[in-house]
Amino acid sequence: MRPLDWIVLGGCLTLVVGYGMWRGRGSNTNTVNKFMLAGNTMPWYAIAFSIMATQASAITFISTTGQSYVDGMRFVQFYFGLPIAMVILSVTLVPLFHRAKVYTAYEYLERRFDGKTRSLASAIFLIERGLAIGISLYALAIVLSLILGWPDRVTILIVGALAVLYTTLGGVVAVTWTEFPQMIVMTFGLFAAFGTALWLLPKGVSPLGAVKVAAAAGKLHMIVTQFSWSDRYNIWSGILGGMFLALAYFGCDQSQVQRYLTGKSLKDSRMSLLFNGVAKIPLQMFILFIGAIVFSFYNFQKPPVVFDQAALHQLEASAGYRKVIERYDAAFERRRVAAMQLAEANPGSLDPPREVTEQYQQAGKEFEAARADAIDLAKKAGGGAFNDTNYIFLTFVTKYLPAGVVGLIIATIMGAAMSSVSSEINSLATVTIIDIYKRHFRKDASDHHYLWAAKVATVFWGVYAVTTAGLGRNLGSLIEAVNILGSLFYGGLLGVFVLAAIKSVTGNGAFYGVIAGEAAIFVCAAFTKISFLWYNVIGCLVVIVVGVTISAVETAPIFGGVAAKEHAPADEEASE
């Protein structure tokens, strides 16, 4: 990076972290409630940006753009069920959690069922989010390692230490207010990347021409109406599977629940979720569209045969490199010529002649075949799995963007990563103390004791994130990896909260229902080709069916007639 990039990067990070710590001043010396829930004082807009920033990790910027480059914009269907989920949660779980006055979502499960159900749900969250946090941190290591040339372990340690610092000192207040300016920086960074990609198009290629190239390559195709269990992204998996995933993530994942539990009123919490329901799809469409425009740009400017620089060096030293690169260069030149003809055809129209489009598509197939041969050779040279999707956008940023803009983009990605990691650390610490430590080890300690225990737990999860960040290696597209991971666990969590609304369900029904649901999900993942978005639907339905069945048997007179009312919430108001 150039001096101006370092100035912009340092200025943005200083502003973001300093602002968050300034707004979080005092929260570290007061109460557990202020440390974990900000004393229920946060306005809706701060919560809304915090929720969005927590989702918009470094994975979003470096992997979603790469996903669009490789597979087009159909990934946006993943979010089609989100608005529906936000409305449902605003009517159901959000008011329930507010009336119950809980610190965690799983605390409510003990009131409704029993301690073992609460502990099981807490354990599932800790396992899932504990694995995901390492992937989130590794995404940033990719960025800094590419920019600075440092080993990823060093960059992981630096970012992890920064996130732990302001999370431990300022609690959820610092986390939330840090994410507010982070989203502003992210927004500027996205527009800067988009504008620069268009500006760098060669002379004679208009923005409309770039769109025609992306469209001819299938990168702008967003809607897939054909139903298929194995197709990850179609309108059916997006609306149904995506809705169930969003219900589980925003309604049962403490990293999200804790955001809106900090609201100063029920209205503020609802507004924060509804804002995300409205804003998330346009934001993701824009990020995916940036990836499509970057793809168009690389039709005119030759991309690296492999985007991962470490893998590229290994490839260049391999025996078959010269033959592969000669074929690659020739295929690129044919595609470049075809792309130029396509972009210039029918100026002012998105409908180029059919023969020009077909010529481009044929050249594109030849180019992709040549690149596939190079990737296969890179796999052999590296001696293992290989996927460079996560390096595509970063390569474009570092090689072509002007001074200052690179610093802004890197600040955007670093801010997103620290936002996601700090939120996850904070929620993991909260569940560890409230649902595990306080529930099973120290039930009657002072508020001051739990406050310091929460800080120790924050540091522990920060260290854990640093040590497990390497799990992100060789997972392919990180945006897919993190959602696949979540889908292995979210169906069980969502199912138990649905059971909580059924008055006849007992604690044993809920507990064994969750176990059955998780077993069903892992069987589907191991032995079928069903797309991961359907895991959330299958797991939730299995939990409900098994939970209701066991409860019916348990409460039947012939089996002793356990009264369902014995399993009702201790706080009746909380269950209304």
Short mmCIF file of C-alpha atoms in Angstrom, two decimals, residues 177-482:
data_model
loop_
_atom_site.label_atom_id
_atom_site.label_comp_id
_atom_site.label_asym_id
_atom_site.label_seq_id
_atom_site.Cartn_x
_atom_site.Cartn_y
_atom_site.Cartn_z
CA TRP A 177 -21.43 2.15 18.89
CA THR A 178 -18.26 0.95 17.18
CA GLU A 179 -20.40 -0.76 14.58
CA PHE A 180 -22.33 2.42 13.83
CA PRO A 181 -19.42 4.32 12.19
CA GLN A 182 -18.16 1.02 10.77
CA MET A 183 -21.32 0.73 8.66
CA ILE A 184 -20.81 4.28 7.42
CA VAL A 185 -17.21 3.47 6.41
CA MET A 186 -18.44 0.24 4.78
CA THR A 187 -20.99 2.15 2.72
CA PHE A 188 -18.41 4.62 1.44
CA GLY A 189 -16.02 1.76 0.70
CA LEU A 190 -18.59 -0.11 -1.38
CA PHE A 191 -19.43 2.92 -3.50
CA ALA A 192 -15.73 3.67 -3.93
CA ALA A 193 -15.05 0.12 -5.18
CA PHE A 194 -18.02 0.23 -7.54
CA GLY A 195 -17.15 3.64 -8.98
CA THR A 196 -13.51 2.70 -9.45
CA ALA A 197 -14.40 -0.55 -11.25
CA LEU A 198 -16.47 1.42 -13.76
CA TRP A 199 -13.82 4.13 -14.11
CA LEU A 200 -11.14 1.53 -14.92
CA LEU A 201 -13.05 0.04 -17.84
CA PRO A 202 -11.08 0.44 -21.08
CA LYS A 203 -11.81 3.25 -23.51
CA GLY A 204 -14.82 2.43 -25.62
CA VAL A 205 -16.48 0.26 -22.96
CA SER A 206 -19.32 2.07 -21.23
CA PRO A 207 -20.95 0.98 -17.96
CA LEU A 208 -23.80 -0.35 -20.11
CA GLY A 209 -21.28 -2.36 -22.11
CA ALA A 210 -19.89 -3.87 -18.90
CA VAL A 211 -23.41 -4.85 -17.89
CA LYS A 212 -23.95 -6.53 -21.28
CA VAL A 213 -20.80 -8.60 -20.81
CA ALA A 214 -21.82 -9.67 -17.30
CA ALA A 215 -25.32 -10.51 -18.52
CA ALA A 216 -24.05 -12.59 -21.45
CA ALA A 217 -21.86 -14.56 -19.04
CA GLY A 218 -24.89 -15.27 -16.83
CA LYS A 219 -23.55 -13.23 -13.91
CA LEU A 220 -26.68 -11.05 -13.60
CA HIS A 221 -29.12 -13.98 -13.54
CA MET A 222 -30.74 -13.67 -10.12
CA ILE A 223 -33.90 -15.79 -10.15
CA VAL A 224 -33.96 -19.57 -10.54
CA THR A 225 -37.55 -20.85 -10.53
CA GLN A 226 -36.83 -24.55 -11.09
CA PHE A 227 -37.13 -26.50 -7.85
CA SER A 228 -34.27 -28.79 -6.88
CA TRP A 229 -33.31 -30.19 -3.47
CA SER A 230 -29.65 -30.13 -4.43
CA ASP A 231 -29.50 -26.63 -5.96
CA ARG A 232 -28.29 -24.28 -3.24
CA TYR A 233 -29.83 -21.12 -4.63
CA ASN A 234 -33.28 -21.01 -6.17
CA ILE A 235 -36.36 -19.01 -5.29
CA TRP A 236 -37.85 -21.88 -3.28
CA SER A 237 -34.82 -22.56 -1.12
CA GLY A 238 -34.38 -18.80 -0.71
CA ILE A 239 -37.92 -18.02 0.44
CA LEU A 240 -38.53 -21.13 2.56
CA GLY A 241 -35.06 -22.25 3.59
CA GLY A 242 -33.81 -18.68 3.81
CA MET A 243 -36.78 -17.69 5.96
CA PHE A 244 -36.16 -20.55 8.39
CA LEU A 245 -32.45 -19.69 8.52
CA ALA A 246 -33.22 -16.01 9.19
CA LEU A 247 -35.78 -16.92 11.86
CA ALA A 248 -33.18 -19.06 13.61
CA TYR A 249 -30.30 -16.63 13.19
CA PHE A 250 -32.13 -13.50 14.33
CA GLY A 251 -34.44 -15.22 16.77
CA CYS A 252 -32.25 -17.89 18.39
CA ASP A 253 -28.60 -16.87 17.85
CA GLN A 254 -27.42 -14.84 20.84
CA SER A 255 -25.07 -12.74 18.67
CA GLN A 256 -28.20 -11.22 17.11
CA VAL A 257 -30.67 -11.51 19.98
CA GLN A 258 -28.32 -9.61 22.27
CA ARG A 259 -28.28 -6.69 19.82
CA TYR A 260 -32.00 -6.00 20.06
CA LEU A 261 -32.21 -6.86 23.77
CA THR A 262 -30.18 -3.68 24.30
CA GLY A 263 -33.05 -1.56 22.92
CA LYS A 264 -34.51 1.10 25.18
CA SER A 265 -38.01 0.00 24.18
CA LEU A 266 -39.85 -2.76 22.36
CA LYS A 267 -40.47 -0.33 19.51
CA ASP A 268 -36.72 0.31 19.09
CA SER A 269 -35.98 -3.42 18.95
CA ARG A 270 -38.70 -4.01 16.38
CA MET A 271 -37.59 -1.06 14.26
CA SER A 272 -34.01 -2.36 14.17
CA LEU A 273 -35.10 -5.73 12.77
CA LEU A 274 -37.59 -4.28 10.30
CA PHE A 275 -34.93 -1.89 9.00
CA ASN A 276 -32.67 -4.87 8.29
CA GLY A 277 -35.54 -6.66 6.60
CA VAL A 278 -35.91 -3.75 4.20
CA ALA A 279 -32.23 -2.85 3.69
CA LYS A 280 -30.48 -6.23 3.57
CA ILE A 281 -31.56 -7.44 0.12
CA PRO A 282 -30.65 -4.18 -1.71
CA LEU A 283 -27.29 -4.13 0.10
CA GLN A 284 -26.48 -7.71 -0.90
CA MET A 285 -27.62 -7.09 -4.46
CA PHE A 286 -25.25 -4.14 -4.65
CA ILE A 287 -22.32 -6.14 -3.30
CA LEU A 288 -23.03 -8.97 -5.73
CA PHE A 289 -23.36 -6.48 -8.58
CA ILE A 290 -19.90 -5.13 -7.72
CA GLY A 291 -18.58 -8.67 -8.15
CA ALA A 292 -20.30 -8.90 -11.54
CA ILE A 293 -18.74 -5.61 -12.68
CA VAL A 294 -15.31 -6.82 -11.50
CA PHE A 295 -15.90 -9.90 -13.64
CA SER A 296 -16.59 -7.64 -16.64
CA PHE A 297 -13.44 -5.66 -15.91
CA TYR A 298 -11.36 -8.84 -15.99
CA ASN A 299 -12.73 -9.58 -19.45
CA PHE A 300 -10.65 -6.68 -20.71
CA GLN A 301 -7.74 -6.79 -18.26
CA LYS A 302 -6.13 -10.23 -18.00
CA PRO A 303 -6.73 -11.73 -14.53
CA PRO A 304 -4.12 -13.87 -12.79
CA VAL A 305 -4.39 -17.49 -13.79
CA VAL A 306 -4.74 -18.12 -10.04
CA PHE A 307 -5.76 -15.31 -7.66
CA ASP A 308 -4.13 -16.78 -4.55
CA GLN A 309 -0.54 -15.49 -4.74
CA ALA A 310 0.93 -18.32 -2.67
CA ALA A 311 -0.70 -20.91 -4.92
CA LEU A 312 0.36 -18.92 -7.99
CA HIS A 313 4.03 -19.10 -6.96
CA GLN A 314 3.76 -22.86 -6.51
CA LEU A 315 2.04 -23.15 -9.89
CA GLU A 316 4.76 -21.14 -11.63
CA ALA A 317 7.40 -23.54 -10.29
CA SER A 318 5.55 -26.65 -11.49
CA ALA A 319 6.58 -28.66 -14.57
CA GLY A 320 3.42 -28.12 -16.64
CA TYR A 321 3.09 -24.39 -16.03
CA ARG A 322 4.35 -23.14 -19.42
CA LYS A 323 1.92 -25.25 -21.42
CA VAL A 324 -1.01 -24.26 -19.21
CA ILE A 325 -0.22 -20.54 -19.29
CA GLU A 326 0.16 -20.50 -23.08
CA ARG A 327 -3.30 -21.98 -23.48
CA TYR A 328 -4.67 -19.59 -20.83
CA ASP A 329 -3.20 -16.49 -22.53
CA ALA A 330 -4.57 -17.48 -25.93
CA ALA A 331 -8.03 -18.20 -24.50
CA PHE A 332 -8.08 -14.87 -22.68
CA GLU A 333 -7.21 -12.95 -25.83
CA ARG A 334 -10.07 -14.62 -27.74
CA ARG A 335 -12.47 -13.80 -24.91
CA ARG A 336 -11.22 -10.19 -24.71
CA VAL A 337 -11.86 -9.60 -28.39
CA ALA A 338 -15.32 -11.18 -28.16
CA ALA A 339 -16.14 -9.16 -25.03
CA MET A 340 -15.11 -5.90 -26.75
CA GLN A 341 -17.35 -6.68 -29.70
CA LEU A 342 -20.21 -7.49 -27.34
CA ALA A 343 -19.77 -4.31 -25.29
CA GLU A 344 -19.69 -2.10 -28.38
CA ALA A 345 -22.61 -3.79 -30.17
CA ASN A 346 -25.90 -1.87 -30.29
CA PRO A 347 -24.77 1.16 -28.24
CA GLY A 348 -27.44 2.30 -25.78
CA SER A 349 -29.15 -1.08 -25.78
CA LEU A 350 -28.91 -4.11 -23.49
CA ASP A 351 -29.86 -6.41 -26.37
CA PRO A 352 -26.79 -7.18 -28.52
CA PRO A 353 -27.06 -9.32 -31.67
CA ARG A 354 -27.51 -13.01 -30.93
CA GLU A 355 -24.50 -14.11 -32.94
CA VAL A 356 -22.22 -11.69 -31.04
CA THR A 357 -23.49 -13.01 -27.71
CA GLU A 358 -23.01 -16.65 -28.77
CA GLN A 359 -19.50 -15.90 -29.98
CA TYR A 360 -18.63 -14.37 -26.63
CA GLN A 361 -20.16 -17.24 -24.69
CA GLN A 362 -18.15 -19.78 -26.68
CA ALA A 363 -14.94 -17.85 -26.04
CA GLY A 364 -15.89 -17.67 -22.36
CA LYS A 365 -16.26 -21.45 -22.16
CA GLU A 366 -12.82 -21.93 -23.70
CA PHE A 367 -11.31 -19.48 -21.22
CA GLU A 368 -12.95 -21.15 -18.21
CA ALA A 369 -11.72 -24.55 -19.42
CA ALA A 370 -8.17 -23.22 -19.68
CA ARG A 371 -8.39 -21.72 -16.19
CA ALA A 372 -9.81 -24.99 -14.81
CA ASP A 373 -6.72 -26.81 -16.10
CA ALA A 374 -4.54 -24.23 -14.34
CA ILE A 375 -6.44 -24.68 -11.09
CA ASP A 376 -6.09 -28.47 -11.32
CA LEU A 377 -2.35 -28.05 -11.78
CA ALA A 378 -2.26 -25.65 -8.81
CA LYS A 379 -3.97 -28.28 -6.67
CA LYS A 380 -1.36 -30.84 -7.64
CA ALA A 381 1.48 -28.38 -7.05
CA GLY A 382 0.09 -27.44 -3.64
CA GLY A 383 -0.61 -31.02 -2.68
CA GLY A 384 -4.14 -30.43 -1.43
CA ALA A 385 -7.50 -28.68 -1.70
CA PHE A 386 -7.53 -25.30 -3.36
CA ASN A 387 -10.05 -22.51 -3.95
CA ASP A 388 -9.16 -18.91 -4.75
CA THR A 389 -12.67 -17.39 -4.75
CA ASN A 390 -11.88 -15.37 -1.62
CA TYR A 391 -8.88 -13.68 -3.29
CA ILE A 392 -10.63 -12.32 -6.39
CA PHE A 393 -11.93 -9.01 -5.02
CA LEU A 394 -8.79 -8.41 -2.95
CA THR A 395 -6.58 -8.84 -6.00
CA PHE A 396 -8.65 -6.28 -7.88
CA VAL A 397 -8.53 -3.83 -4.97
CA THR A 398 -4.81 -4.04 -4.33
CA LYS A 399 -3.71 -4.01 -7.95
CA TYR A 400 -5.99 -1.51 -9.64
CA LEU A 401 -7.61 0.90 -7.18
CA PRO A 402 -5.99 4.35 -6.75
CA ALA A 403 -4.16 5.55 -3.62
CA GLY A 404 -6.52 6.35 -0.77
CA VAL A 405 -9.31 4.19 -2.14
CA VAL A 406 -7.31 1.04 -1.35
CA GLY A 407 -6.91 2.25 2.23
CA LEU A 408 -10.65 2.92 2.44
CA ILE A 409 -11.55 -0.55 1.13
CA ILE A 410 -9.12 -2.25 3.51
CA ALA A 411 -10.53 -0.16 6.37
CA THR A 412 -13.99 -1.29 5.30
CA ILE A 413 -13.00 -4.95 5.36
CA MET A 414 -11.06 -4.66 8.63
CA GLY A 415 -13.90 -2.75 10.26
CA ALA A 416 -16.41 -5.36 9.14
CA ALA A 417 -14.23 -8.14 10.50
CA MET A 418 -13.67 -6.49 13.88
CA SER A 419 -17.38 -5.71 14.09
CA SER A 420 -18.37 -9.31 13.50
CA VAL A 421 -15.67 -10.77 15.76
CA SER A 422 -16.36 -8.38 18.65
CA SER A 423 -20.10 -9.06 18.51
CA GLU A 424 -19.54 -12.80 18.49
CA ILE A 425 -17.03 -12.62 21.34
CA ASN A 426 -19.47 -10.53 23.38
CA SER A 427 -22.37 -12.92 22.82
CA LEU A 428 -20.25 -16.01 23.53
CA ALA A 429 -19.08 -14.45 26.80
CA THR A 430 -22.67 -13.59 27.76
CA VAL A 431 -23.95 -17.14 27.20
CA THR A 432 -20.91 -18.60 28.96
CA ILE A 433 -21.51 -16.56 32.10
CA ILE A 434 -25.33 -16.38 32.24
CA ASP A 435 -26.28 -19.83 30.94
CA ILE A 436 -23.31 -21.92 32.06
CA TYR A 437 -21.26 -20.31 34.83
CA LYS A 438 -24.05 -18.62 36.79
CA ARG A 439 -26.53 -21.43 36.20
CA HIS A 440 -24.28 -24.37 37.13
CA PHE A 441 -21.27 -23.08 39.11
CA ARG A 442 -21.84 -19.78 40.99
CA LYS A 443 -25.55 -19.13 41.39
CA ASP A 444 -25.44 -16.45 44.09
CA ALA A 445 -22.30 -14.39 43.51
CA SER A 446 -22.30 -10.60 43.46
CA ASP A 447 -22.96 -8.51 40.38
CA HIS A 448 -19.34 -7.32 40.53
CA HIS A 449 -18.15 -10.94 40.41
CA TYR A 450 -20.21 -11.71 37.30
CA LEU A 451 -18.99 -8.53 35.64
CA TRP A 452 -15.37 -9.58 36.00
CA ALA A 453 -16.24 -13.15 35.03
CA ALA A 454 -17.77 -11.75 31.82
CA LYS A 455 -14.54 -9.90 31.06
CA VAL A 456 -12.49 -13.04 31.64
CA ALA A 457 -14.86 -14.96 29.35
CA THR A 458 -14.48 -12.24 26.71
CA VAL A 459 -10.70 -12.62 26.77
CA PHE A 460 -11.04 -16.42 26.68
CA TRP A 461 -13.23 -16.37 23.57
CA GLY A 462 -10.90 -13.88 21.94
CA VAL A 463 -7.96 -16.21 22.50
CA TYR A 464 -10.09 -19.12 21.27
CA ALA A 465 -10.95 -17.22 18.07
CA VAL A 466 -7.27 -16.54 17.39
CA THR A 467 -6.27 -20.17 17.92
CA THR A 468 -9.07 -21.62 15.74
CA ALA A 469 -8.92 -19.10 12.89
CA GLY A 470 -6.99 -21.55 10.72
CA LEU A 471 -10.18 -23.59 10.30
CA GLY A 472 -11.06 -21.21 7.46
CA ARG A 473 -8.32 -22.57 5.21
CA ASN A 474 -9.45 -24.55 2.16
CA LEU A 475 -13.16 -24.09 2.89
CA GLY A 476 -13.81 -22.52 -0.50
CA SER A 477 -16.21 -19.58 -0.54
CA LEU A 478 -16.29 -18.39 3.08
CA ILE A 479 -19.74 -16.82 2.70
CA GLU A 480 -21.09 -20.28 1.87
CA ALA A 481 -18.98 -22.04 4.50
CA VAL A 482 -20.22 -19.90 7.38
#
